[in-house]
């Protein structure tokens, strides 16, 4: 079994209105000094068997085509567990 | 009679209204199902609004991979008129038939109102019955309609004259450069956030029938 984590974040230059709303809430709820909040997505993908090179290629492609939209988002793919 | 296909995805909302608008314009609407692998014998295709696949992941991100979309992309390359409205515009951007992406409204609020637009490009398959500079009013209703692209793309769109409609009298969502709708270079593919299909009959009161010409334009471009 393998577990892969894909993190997707809005590019730094793209306004994140949700992050900004969360920033306001954190400040209102008593956390001092919040200068920025960025909200992203995390995908935890569990695979049967080992993550071989072929499947890793497919996974990287789909991270770019499906999980993230590279027009506005950056992403990282990381193997968290390889049994 | 000219046949205009209207795609229904799980979660589409405005497919019925688009079919009605097509009929009012004098064409025959043909319902198309997302799981079909071909668009069949239609002369144009509309990708309607709604919440395909619940807007999961990103708006339009999953619908983009629906079987029928591969055939839409294929025929769009051959000049098939394709109109994406609201969620349909989001889907056309995700398929890369149009550049850029639609993101969460700057205000974070869902916006539903009658919206003034300026028509800027009128040599497309969907806007040839308008005059450049026409001011029209049709409804917007969306939570994720903020058009975003990098500066190079925006400059290219403006330089090539590919901005089809621009928000007038106030930008409802924070779209870059007040962009409400764009086209590809050939002008057969158009996407916009506002809903022309909701403004085709006087019966529904304001905002009137300013949207009807999107559909009669398609007829005009096909019949000549």
PDB file of C-alpha atoms in Angstrom:
ATOM      1  CA  UNK A   1       0.000   0.000   0.000  1.00  0.00           C
ATOM      2  CA  UNK A   2       1.199   3.480  -0.786  1.00  0.00           C
ATOM      3  CA  UNK A   3      -0.089   6.814   0.347  1.00  0.00           C
ATOM      4  CA  UNK A   4       0.466   9.973  -1.670  1.00  0.00           C
ATOM      5  CA  UNK A   5      -0.304  13.500  -0.563  1.00  0.00           C
ATOM      6  CA  UNK A   6      -1.046  16.210  -3.105  1.00  0.00           C
ATOM      7  CA  UNK A   7      -1.166  19.775  -1.767  1.00  0.00           C
ATOM      8  CA  UNK A   8      -2.753  22.443  -3.939  1.00  0.00           C
ATOM      9  CA  UNK A   9      -2.353  26.150  -3.156  1.00  0.00           C
ATOM     10  CA  UNK A  10      -3.425  29.275  -5.006  1.00  0.00           C
ATOM     11  CA  UNK A  11      -0.424  30.964  -6.590  1.00  0.00           C
ATOM     12  CA  UNK A  12       0.918  33.799  -4.420  1.00  0.00           C
ATOM     13  CA  UNK A  13      -0.224  36.470  -6.875  1.00  0.00           C
ATOM     14  CA  UNK A  14      -3.832  35.226  -6.960  1.00  0.00           C
ATOM     15  CA  UNK A  15      -6.166  36.913  -4.482  1.00  0.00           C
ATOM     16  CA  UNK A  16      -7.585  34.406  -1.976  1.00  0.00           C
ATOM     17  CA  UNK A  17     -10.841  35.922  -0.706  1.00  0.00           C
ATOM     18  CA  UNK A  18     -11.583  32.852   1.434  1.00  0.00           C
ATOM     19  CA  UNK A  19      -8.213  33.109   3.119  1.00  0.00           C
ATOM     20  CA  UNK A  20      -8.838  36.795   3.709  1.00  0.00           C
ATOM     21  CA  UNK A  21     -12.208  36.050   5.326  1.00  0.00           C
ATOM     22  CA  UNK A  22     -10.562  33.441   7.579  1.00  0.00           C
ATOM     23  CA  UNK A  23      -7.874  35.968   8.463  1.00  0.00           C
ATOM     24  CA  UNK A  24     -10.567  38.412   9.572  1.00  0.00           C
ATOM     25  CA  UNK A  25     -12.277  35.727  11.672  1.00  0.00           C
ATOM     26  CA  UNK A  26      -9.036  34.669  13.365  1.00  0.00           C
ATOM     27  CA  UNK A  27      -8.339  38.271  14.296  1.00  0.00           C
ATOM     28  CA  UNK A  28     -11.893  38.801  15.554  1.00  0.00           C
ATOM     29  CA  UNK A  29     -11.672  35.656  17.665  1.00  0.00           C
ATOM     30  CA  UNK A  30      -8.651  36.856  19.547  1.00  0.00           C
ATOM     31  CA  UNK A  31      -5.536  35.856  17.598  1.00  0.00           C
ATOM     32  CA  UNK A  32      -3.294  38.890  17.458  1.00  0.00           C
ATOM     33  CA  UNK A  33      -0.931  39.702  14.641  1.00  0.00           C
ATOM     34  CA  UNK A  34      -2.390  37.609  11.789  1.00  0.00           C
ATOM     35  CA  UNK A  35      -0.743  39.124   8.726  1.00  0.00           C
ATOM     36  CA  UNK A  36      -1.947  36.640   6.083  1.00  0.00           C
ATOM     37  CA  UNK A  37      -3.972  33.447   5.581  1.00  0.00           C
ATOM     38  CA  UNK A  38      -3.906  31.334   2.445  1.00  0.00           C
ATOM     39  CA  UNK A  39      -6.397  28.482   2.075  1.00  0.00           C
ATOM     40  CA  UNK A  40      -5.523  25.406   0.037  1.00  0.00           C
ATOM     41  CA  UNK A  41      -6.569  21.831  -0.641  1.00  0.00           C
ATOM     42  CA  UNK A  42      -4.955  18.582   0.428  1.00  0.00           C
ATOM     43  CA  UNK A  43      -5.619  15.246  -1.258  1.00  0.00           C
ATOM     44  CA  UNK A  44      -4.619  12.007   0.497  1.00  0.00           C
ATOM     45  CA  UNK A  45      -4.555   9.219  -2.038  1.00  0.00           C
ATOM     46  CA  UNK A  46      -4.248   5.607  -0.925  1.00  0.00           C
ATOM     47  CA  UNK A  47      -3.130   3.087  -3.520  1.00  0.00           C
ATOM     48  CA  UNK A  48      -3.138  -0.694  -3.482  1.00  0.00           C
ATOM     49  CA  UNK A  49       0.324  -2.107  -3.981  1.00  0.00           C
ATOM     50  CA  UNK A  50       3.515  -0.193  -4.539  1.00  0.00           C
ATOM     51  CA  UNK A  51       3.654   3.113  -6.357  1.00  0.00           C
ATOM     52  CA  UNK A  52       5.703   2.100  -9.376  1.00  0.00           C
ATOM     53  CA  UNK A  53       7.161   4.524 -11.879  1.00  0.00           C
ATOM     54  CA  UNK A  54       4.260   4.105 -14.333  1.00  0.00           C
ATOM     55  CA  UNK A  55       1.613   4.959 -11.784  1.00  0.00           C
ATOM     56  CA  UNK A  56       3.698   7.823 -10.470  1.00  0.00           C
ATOM     57  CA  UNK A  57       3.807   9.274 -13.992  1.00  0.00           C
ATOM     58  CA  UNK A  58       0.018   9.011 -14.310  1.00  0.00           C
ATOM     59  CA  UNK A  59      -0.466  10.511 -10.864  1.00  0.00           C
ATOM     60  CA  UNK A  60       1.752  13.480 -11.629  1.00  0.00           C
ATOM     61  CA  UNK A  61      -0.110  14.094 -14.880  1.00  0.00           C
ATOM     62  CA  UNK A  62      -3.518  13.954 -13.186  1.00  0.00           C
ATOM     63  CA  UNK A  63      -2.342  16.233 -10.386  1.00  0.00           C
ATOM     64  CA  UNK A  64      -1.672  18.826 -13.072  1.00  0.00           C
ATOM     65  CA  UNK A  65      -4.756  18.138 -15.227  1.00  0.00           C
ATOM     66  CA  UNK A  66      -7.414  17.378 -12.614  1.00  0.00           C
ATOM     67  CA  UNK A  67      -6.437  18.118  -9.026  1.00  0.00           C
ATOM     68  CA  UNK A  68      -4.920  21.534  -9.739  1.00  0.00           C
ATOM     69  CA  UNK A  69      -5.520  24.207 -12.366  1.00  0.00           C
ATOM     70  CA  UNK A  70      -2.024  25.517 -13.131  1.00  0.00           C
ATOM     71  CA  UNK A  71      -3.501  28.812 -14.352  1.00  0.00           C
ATOM     72  CA  UNK A  72      -4.123  29.792 -10.734  1.00  0.00           C
ATOM     73  CA  UNK A  73      -2.708  27.017  -8.546  1.00  0.00           C
ATOM     74  CA  UNK A  74       0.628  25.457  -7.599  1.00  0.00           C
ATOM     75  CA  UNK A  75       0.793  21.865  -6.402  1.00  0.00           C
ATOM     76  CA  UNK A  76       3.208  19.404  -4.827  1.00  0.00           C
ATOM     77  CA  UNK A  77       3.069  15.606  -4.968  1.00  0.00           C
ATOM     78  CA  UNK A  78       4.721  13.719  -2.135  1.00  0.00           C
ATOM     79  CA  UNK A  79       4.838  10.011  -1.315  1.00  0.00           C
ATOM     80  CA  UNK A  80       3.926   9.868   2.365  1.00  0.00           C
ATOM     81  CA  UNK A  81       4.086   6.126   2.810  1.00  0.00           C
ATOM     82  CA  UNK A  82       5.455   3.307   0.697  1.00  0.00           C
ATOM     83  CA  UNK A  83       5.001  -0.148   2.208  1.00  0.00           C
TER      84      UNK A  83
ATOM     85  CA  UNK B   1     -34.428  23.382 -39.126  1.00  0.00           C
ATOM     86  CA  UNK B   2     -31.182  24.364 -37.424  1.00  0.00           C
ATOM     87  CA  UNK B   3     -30.436  22.046 -34.524  1.00  0.00           C
ATOM     88  CA  UNK B   4     -28.702  23.346 -31.418  1.00  0.00           C
ATOM     89  CA  UNK B   5     -27.537  20.764 -28.884  1.00  0.00           C
ATOM     90  CA  UNK B   6     -27.837  21.554 -25.172  1.00  0.00           C
ATOM     91  CA  UNK B   7     -25.712  19.419 -22.857  1.00  0.00           C
ATOM     92  CA  UNK B   8     -27.058  18.196 -19.527  1.00  0.00           C
ATOM     93  CA  UNK B   9     -24.560  17.183 -16.841  1.00  0.00           C
ATOM     94  CA  UNK B  10     -25.491  15.878 -13.398  1.00  0.00           C
ATOM     95  CA  UNK B  11     -26.230  19.157 -11.626  1.00  0.00           C
ATOM     96  CA  UNK B  12     -27.031  21.295 -14.683  1.00  0.00           C
ATOM     97  CA  UNK B  13     -29.806  23.785 -13.918  1.00  0.00           C
ATOM     98  CA  UNK B  14     -30.365  25.975 -16.935  1.00  0.00           C
ATOM     99  CA  UNK B  15     -30.510  23.346 -19.661  1.00  0.00           C
ATOM    100  CA  UNK B  16     -34.304  23.659 -19.797  1.00  0.00           C
ATOM    101  CA  UNK B  17     -34.202  27.436 -20.113  1.00  0.00           C
ATOM    102  CA  UNK B  18     -31.552  27.232 -22.838  1.00  0.00           C
ATOM    103  CA  UNK B  19     -33.671  24.745 -24.775  1.00  0.00           C
ATOM    104  CA  UNK B  20     -36.580  27.152 -24.508  1.00  0.00           C
ATOM    105  CA  UNK B  21     -34.426  30.093 -25.639  1.00  0.00           C
ATOM    106  CA  UNK B  22     -33.265  28.069 -28.650  1.00  0.00           C
ATOM    107  CA  UNK B  23     -36.906  27.394 -29.536  1.00  0.00           C
ATOM    108  CA  UNK B  24     -37.883  31.049 -29.104  1.00  0.00           C
ATOM    109  CA  UNK B  25     -35.007  31.987 -31.427  1.00  0.00           C
ATOM    110  CA  UNK B  26     -36.448  29.686 -34.102  1.00  0.00           C
ATOM    111  CA  UNK B  27     -34.145  26.675 -33.896  1.00  0.00           C
ATOM    112  CA  UNK B  28     -34.709  23.122 -32.693  1.00  0.00           C
ATOM    113  CA  UNK B  29     -33.123  22.271 -29.326  1.00  0.00           C
ATOM    114  CA  UNK B  30     -31.551  18.832 -29.068  1.00  0.00           C
ATOM    115  CA  UNK B  31     -30.951  17.527 -25.531  1.00  0.00           C
ATOM    116  CA  UNK B  32     -27.475  15.992 -25.200  1.00  0.00           C
ATOM    117  CA  UNK B  33     -26.437  13.780 -22.278  1.00  0.00           C
ATOM    118  CA  UNK B  34     -22.987  14.188 -20.708  1.00  0.00           C
ATOM    119  CA  UNK B  35     -22.240  10.472 -20.936  1.00  0.00           C
ATOM    120  CA  UNK B  36     -22.760  10.324 -24.698  1.00  0.00           C
ATOM    121  CA  UNK B  37     -19.548  10.003 -26.676  1.00  0.00           C
ATOM    122  CA  UNK B  38     -20.756  12.084 -29.629  1.00  0.00           C
ATOM    123  CA  UNK B  39     -22.796  15.242 -30.129  1.00  0.00           C
ATOM    124  CA  UNK B  40     -24.558  13.642 -33.096  1.00  0.00           C
ATOM    125  CA  UNK B  41     -26.172  15.696 -35.837  1.00  0.00           C
ATOM    126  CA  UNK B  42     -26.287  19.187 -34.365  1.00  0.00           C
ATOM    127  CA  UNK B  43     -25.207  22.509 -35.886  1.00  0.00           C
ATOM    128  CA  UNK B  44     -24.113  24.168 -32.634  1.00  0.00           C
ATOM    129  CA  UNK B  45     -23.749  23.299 -28.939  1.00  0.00           C
ATOM    130  CA  UNK B  46     -24.585  25.194 -25.746  1.00  0.00           C
ATOM    131  CA  UNK B  47     -22.963  24.218 -22.442  1.00  0.00           C
ATOM    132  CA  UNK B  48     -25.474  25.549 -19.909  1.00  0.00           C
ATOM    133  CA  UNK B  49     -25.228  26.856 -16.370  1.00  0.00           C
ATOM    134  CA  UNK B  50     -25.741  25.105 -13.074  1.00  0.00           C
ATOM    135  CA  UNK B  51     -23.538  23.170 -10.708  1.00  0.00           C
ATOM    136  CA  UNK B  52     -22.174  20.243 -12.709  1.00  0.00           C
ATOM    137  CA  UNK B  53     -20.903  17.544 -10.356  1.00  0.00           C
ATOM    138  CA  UNK B  54     -21.812  19.785  -7.429  1.00  0.00           C
ATOM    139  CA  UNK B  55     -18.951  22.158  -8.296  1.00  0.00           C
ATOM    140  CA  UNK B  56     -16.722  19.653  -6.513  1.00  0.00           C
ATOM    141  CA  UNK B  57     -12.955  20.176  -6.800  1.00  0.00           C
ATOM    142  CA  UNK B  58     -13.290  23.346  -8.926  1.00  0.00           C
ATOM    143  CA  UNK B  59     -16.254  24.570 -10.973  1.00  0.00           C
ATOM    144  CA  UNK B  60     -16.202  22.653 -14.248  1.00  0.00           C
ATOM    145  CA  UNK B  61     -13.115  20.606 -13.358  1.00  0.00           C
ATOM    146  CA  UNK B  62     -14.908  17.255 -13.446  1.00  0.00           C
ATOM    147  CA  UNK B  63     -17.412  18.057 -16.202  1.00  0.00           C
ATOM    148  CA  UNK B  64     -14.438  18.813 -18.412  1.00  0.00           C
ATOM    149  CA  UNK B  65     -13.709  15.082 -18.483  1.00  0.00           C
ATOM    150  CA  UNK B  66     -17.306  14.032 -19.322  1.00  0.00           C
ATOM    151  CA  UNK B  67     -17.276  11.788 -22.398  1.00  0.00           C
ATOM    152  CA  UNK B  68     -19.207  14.257 -24.566  1.00  0.00           C
ATOM    153  CA  UNK B  69     -16.695  17.060 -23.980  1.00  0.00           C
ATOM    154  CA  UNK B  70     -13.990  15.342 -26.031  1.00  0.00           C
ATOM    155  CA  UNK B  71     -16.318  15.440 -29.041  1.00  0.00           C
ATOM    156  CA  UNK B  72     -17.256  19.072 -28.326  1.00  0.00           C
ATOM    157  CA  UNK B  73     -13.568  20.034 -28.243  1.00  0.00           C
ATOM    158  CA  UNK B  74     -12.930  18.098 -31.445  1.00  0.00           C
ATOM    159  CA  UNK B  75     -15.745  19.816 -33.364  1.00  0.00           C
ATOM    160  CA  UNK B  76     -14.952  23.228 -31.872  1.00  0.00           C
ATOM    161  CA  UNK B  77     -11.608  22.923 -33.591  1.00  0.00           C
ATOM    162  CA  UNK B  78     -13.471  22.515 -36.884  1.00  0.00           C
ATOM    163  CA  UNK B  79     -15.537  25.642 -36.303  1.00  0.00           C
ATOM    164  CA  UNK B  80     -18.634  24.287 -34.541  1.00  0.00           C
ATOM    165  CA  UNK B  81     -20.333  27.179 -32.710  1.00  0.00           C
ATOM    166  CA  UNK B  82     -20.050  26.500 -28.958  1.00  0.00           C
ATOM    167  CA  UNK B  83     -21.530  28.757 -26.262  1.00  0.00           C
ATOM    168  CA  UNK B  84     -20.725  28.295 -22.567  1.00  0.00           C
ATOM    169  CA  UNK B  85     -22.935  30.117 -20.082  1.00  0.00           C
ATOM    170  CA  UNK B  86     -21.938  30.507 -16.415  1.00  0.00           C
ATOM    171  CA  UNK B  87     -20.966  26.967 -15.353  1.00  0.00           C
ATOM    172  CA  UNK B  88     -20.635  26.285 -19.081  1.00  0.00           C
ATOM    173  CA  UNK B  89     -18.083  29.117 -19.320  1.00  0.00           C
ATOM    174  CA  UNK B  90     -16.203  27.578 -16.375  1.00  0.00           C
ATOM    175  CA  UNK B  91     -16.212  24.219 -18.172  1.00  0.00           C
ATOM    176  CA  UNK B  92     -14.912  25.753 -21.431  1.00  0.00           C
ATOM    177  CA  UNK B  93     -12.051  27.358 -19.487  1.00  0.00           C
ATOM    178  CA  UNK B  94     -11.217  24.071 -17.761  1.00  0.00           C
ATOM    179  CA  UNK B  95     -11.144  22.314 -21.162  1.00  0.00           C
ATOM    180  CA  UNK B  96      -8.792  25.084 -22.394  1.00  0.00           C
ATOM    181  CA  UNK B  97     -11.113  25.966 -25.268  1.00  0.00           C
ATOM    182  CA  UNK B  98     -10.900  29.417 -23.685  1.00  0.00           C
ATOM    183  CA  UNK B  99      -8.014  30.846 -21.635  1.00  0.00           C
ATOM    184  CA  UNK B 100      -8.135  31.838 -17.970  1.00  0.00           C
ATOM    185  CA  UNK B 101     -10.304  30.609 -15.132  1.00  0.00           C
ATOM    186  CA  UNK B 102     -13.313  31.688 -13.066  1.00  0.00           C
ATOM    187  CA  UNK B 103     -12.678  31.984  -9.327  1.00  0.00           C
ATOM    188  CA  UNK B 104     -14.656  32.789  -6.187  1.00  0.00           C
ATOM    189  CA  UNK B 105     -16.299  36.226  -6.316  1.00  0.00           C
ATOM    190  CA  UNK B 106     -14.090  38.835  -4.691  1.00  0.00           C
ATOM    191  CA  UNK B 107     -16.894  39.689  -2.251  1.00  0.00           C
ATOM    192  CA  UNK B 108     -17.398  35.994  -1.363  1.00  0.00           C
ATOM    193  CA  UNK B 109     -21.102  36.634  -1.894  1.00  0.00           C
ATOM    194  CA  UNK B 110     -23.310  34.884  -4.399  1.00  0.00           C
ATOM    195  CA  UNK B 111     -24.540  37.614  -6.742  1.00  0.00           C
ATOM    196  CA  UNK B 112     -27.961  37.495  -8.430  1.00  0.00           C
ATOM    197  CA  UNK B 113     -29.077  40.630 -10.255  1.00  0.00           C
ATOM    198  CA  UNK B 114     -29.845  42.244 -13.582  1.00  0.00           C
ATOM    199  CA  UNK B 115     -26.495  43.261 -15.029  1.00  0.00           C
ATOM    200  CA  UNK B 116     -25.612  45.851 -17.648  1.00  0.00           C
ATOM    201  CA  UNK B 117     -23.050  44.740 -20.233  1.00  0.00           C
ATOM    202  CA  UNK B 118     -21.282  46.344 -23.139  1.00  0.00           C
ATOM    203  CA  UNK B 119     -20.997  44.183 -26.243  1.00  0.00           C
ATOM    204  CA  UNK B 120     -17.496  44.577 -27.672  1.00  0.00           C
ATOM    205  CA  UNK B 121     -16.967  41.774 -30.178  1.00  0.00           C
ATOM    206  CA  UNK B 122     -19.744  41.249 -32.696  1.00  0.00           C
ATOM    207  CA  UNK B 123     -18.117  39.047 -35.340  1.00  0.00           C
ATOM    208  CA  UNK B 124     -18.604  35.849 -33.312  1.00  0.00           C
ATOM    209  CA  UNK B 125     -21.046  33.027 -33.991  1.00  0.00           C
ATOM    210  CA  UNK B 126     -23.028  34.121 -30.928  1.00  0.00           C
ATOM    211  CA  UNK B 127     -23.004  37.950 -31.063  1.00  0.00           C
ATOM    212  CA  UNK B 128     -23.254  38.880 -34.754  1.00  0.00           C
ATOM    213  CA  UNK B 129     -26.768  40.290 -34.292  1.00  0.00           C
ATOM    214  CA  UNK B 130     -25.496  42.928 -31.870  1.00  0.00           C
ATOM    215  CA  UNK B 131     -23.732  46.162 -32.749  1.00  0.00           C
ATOM    216  CA  UNK B 132     -20.350  46.956 -31.240  1.00  0.00           C
ATOM    217  CA  UNK B 133     -20.935  49.151 -28.203  1.00  0.00           C
ATOM    218  CA  UNK B 134     -24.487  47.920 -27.592  1.00  0.00           C
ATOM    219  CA  UNK B 135     -25.489  48.150 -23.961  1.00  0.00           C
ATOM    220  CA  UNK B 136     -27.640  45.225 -22.875  1.00  0.00           C
ATOM    221  CA  UNK B 137     -29.082  44.059 -19.559  1.00  0.00           C
ATOM    222  CA  UNK B 138     -29.266  40.354 -18.721  1.00  0.00           C
ATOM    223  CA  UNK B 139     -29.149  38.503 -15.379  1.00  0.00           C
ATOM    224  CA  UNK B 140     -26.047  37.269 -13.588  1.00  0.00           C
ATOM    225  CA  UNK B 141     -26.274  34.641 -10.830  1.00  0.00           C
ATOM    226  CA  UNK B 142     -23.085  33.055  -9.603  1.00  0.00           C
ATOM    227  CA  UNK B 143     -20.714  32.680  -6.681  1.00  0.00           C
ATOM    228  CA  UNK B 144     -17.635  31.960  -8.754  1.00  0.00           C
ATOM    229  CA  UNK B 145     -17.551  34.278 -11.725  1.00  0.00           C
ATOM    230  CA  UNK B 146     -14.405  36.295 -11.192  1.00  0.00           C
ATOM    231  CA  UNK B 147     -12.457  36.046 -14.433  1.00  0.00           C
ATOM    232  CA  UNK B 148      -8.741  35.620 -13.716  1.00  0.00           C
ATOM    233  CA  UNK B 149      -5.794  35.305 -16.102  1.00  0.00           C
ATOM    234  CA  UNK B 150      -2.227  36.524 -16.080  1.00  0.00           C
ATOM    235  CA  UNK B 151      -1.396  39.952 -17.503  1.00  0.00           C
ATOM    236  CA  UNK B 152       0.065  38.523 -20.704  1.00  0.00           C
ATOM    237  CA  UNK B 153      -3.162  36.620 -21.402  1.00  0.00           C
ATOM    238  CA  UNK B 154      -5.319  39.639 -20.561  1.00  0.00           C
ATOM    239  CA  UNK B 155      -3.240  41.893 -22.825  1.00  0.00           C
ATOM    240  CA  UNK B 156      -3.488  39.299 -25.597  1.00  0.00           C
ATOM    241  CA  UNK B 157      -7.280  39.048 -25.214  1.00  0.00           C
ATOM    242  CA  UNK B 158      -7.625  42.829 -25.387  1.00  0.00           C
ATOM    243  CA  UNK B 159      -5.113  43.209 -28.210  1.00  0.00           C
ATOM    244  CA  UNK B 160      -6.821  40.609 -30.376  1.00  0.00           C
ATOM    245  CA  UNK B 161     -10.271  41.958 -29.546  1.00  0.00           C
ATOM    246  CA  UNK B 162     -11.430  38.719 -27.930  1.00  0.00           C
ATOM    247  CA  UNK B 163     -13.360  40.333 -25.074  1.00  0.00           C
ATOM    248  CA  UNK B 164     -16.971  39.771 -26.150  1.00  0.00           C
ATOM    249  CA  UNK B 165     -18.882  41.386 -23.288  1.00  0.00           C
ATOM    250  CA  UNK B 166     -17.709  43.570 -20.428  1.00  0.00           C
ATOM    251  CA  UNK B 167     -19.521  44.511 -17.217  1.00  0.00           C
ATOM    252  CA  UNK B 168     -20.934  48.045 -17.245  1.00  0.00           C
ATOM    253  CA  UNK B 169     -22.197  50.088 -14.280  1.00  0.00           C
ATOM    254  CA  UNK B 170     -20.392  47.970 -11.703  1.00  0.00           C
ATOM    255  CA  UNK B 171     -18.426  44.749 -11.674  1.00  0.00           C
ATOM    256  CA  UNK B 172     -20.391  42.044  -9.803  1.00  0.00           C
ATOM    257  CA  UNK B 173     -17.534  39.708  -8.954  1.00  0.00           C
ATOM    258  CA  UNK B 174     -14.150  41.422  -9.226  1.00  0.00           C
ATOM    259  CA  UNK B 175     -13.396  40.051 -12.698  1.00  0.00           C
ATOM    260  CA  UNK B 176     -10.090  41.313 -14.071  1.00  0.00           C
ATOM    261  CA  UNK B 177     -10.663  44.217 -16.457  1.00  0.00           C
ATOM    262  CA  UNK B 178     -14.436  43.877 -15.959  1.00  0.00           C
ATOM    263  CA  UNK B 179     -14.468  40.883 -18.312  1.00  0.00           C
ATOM    264  CA  UNK B 180     -17.865  39.169 -18.491  1.00  0.00           C
ATOM    265  CA  UNK B 181     -17.285  37.007 -21.572  1.00  0.00           C
ATOM    266  CA  UNK B 182     -14.613  36.107 -24.105  1.00  0.00           C
ATOM    267  CA  UNK B 183     -14.191  34.184 -27.346  1.00  0.00           C
ATOM    268  CA  UNK B 184     -11.551  32.153 -29.101  1.00  0.00           C
ATOM    269  CA  UNK B 185      -9.763  33.761 -32.034  1.00  0.00           C
ATOM    270  CA  UNK B 186     -12.031  32.167 -34.652  1.00  0.00           C
ATOM    271  CA  UNK B 187     -15.106  33.471 -32.832  1.00  0.00           C
ATOM    272  CA  UNK B 188     -16.982  30.168 -32.873  1.00  0.00           C
ATOM    273  CA  UNK B 189     -16.389  29.515 -29.155  1.00  0.00           C
ATOM    274  CA  UNK B 190     -17.826  32.053 -26.706  1.00  0.00           C
ATOM    275  CA  UNK B 191     -18.123  31.878 -22.927  1.00  0.00           C
ATOM    276  CA  UNK B 192     -19.794  34.332 -20.566  1.00  0.00           C
ATOM    277  CA  UNK B 193     -20.975  34.408 -16.952  1.00  0.00           C
ATOM    278  CA  UNK B 194     -24.301  36.290 -17.473  1.00  0.00           C
ATOM    279  CA  UNK B 195     -27.346  34.342 -18.643  1.00  0.00           C
ATOM    280  CA  UNK B 196     -28.764  35.426 -22.011  1.00  0.00           C
ATOM    281  CA  UNK B 197     -31.227  32.506 -21.900  1.00  0.00           C
ATOM    282  CA  UNK B 198     -33.020  34.180 -18.980  1.00  0.00           C
ATOM    283  CA  UNK B 199     -33.733  37.295 -21.047  1.00  0.00           C
ATOM    284  CA  UNK B 200     -35.498  36.114 -24.184  1.00  0.00           C
ATOM    285  CA  UNK B 201     -39.189  36.811 -23.499  1.00  0.00           C
ATOM    286  CA  UNK B 202     -41.144  39.856 -22.391  1.00  0.00           C
ATOM    287  CA  UNK B 203     -43.337  37.642 -20.218  1.00  0.00           C
ATOM    288  CA  UNK B 204     -40.635  37.386 -17.569  1.00  0.00           C
ATOM    289  CA  UNK B 205     -40.566  41.170 -17.211  1.00  0.00           C
ATOM    290  CA  UNK B 206     -37.277  42.911 -16.600  1.00  0.00           C
ATOM    291  CA  UNK B 207     -34.703  42.619 -17.909  1.00  0.00           C
ATOM    292  CA  UNK B 208     -36.529  42.080 -21.221  1.00  0.00           C
ATOM    293  CA  UNK B 209     -35.243  40.290 -24.288  1.00  0.00           C
ATOM    294  CA  UNK B 210     -31.679  41.533 -24.589  1.00  0.00           C
ATOM    295  CA  UNK B 211     -30.330  37.972 -24.462  1.00  0.00           C
ATOM    296  CA  UNK B 212     -32.253  36.603 -27.422  1.00  0.00           C
ATOM    297  CA  UNK B 213     -29.760  37.779 -30.012  1.00  0.00           C
ATOM    298  CA  UNK B 214     -27.106  35.368 -28.703  1.00  0.00           C
ATOM    299  CA  UNK B 215     -29.301  32.577 -30.026  1.00  0.00           C
ATOM    300  CA  UNK B 216     -30.511  34.273 -33.204  1.00  0.00           C
ATOM    301  CA  UNK B 217     -26.851  35.102 -33.923  1.00  0.00           C
ATOM    302  CA  UNK B 218     -26.060  31.387 -33.993  1.00  0.00           C
ATOM    303  CA  UNK B 219     -28.886  30.864 -36.495  1.00  0.00           C
ATOM    304  CA  UNK B 220     -27.602  33.753 -38.565  1.00  0.00           C
ATOM    305  CA  UNK B 221     -24.056  32.398 -38.604  1.00  0.00           C
ATOM    306  CA  UNK B 222     -25.243  28.936 -39.615  1.00  0.00           C
ATOM    307  CA  UNK B 223     -27.886  29.828 -42.178  1.00  0.00           C
ATOM    308  CA  UNK B 224     -26.019  32.864 -43.503  1.00  0.00           C
TER     309      UNK B 224
END
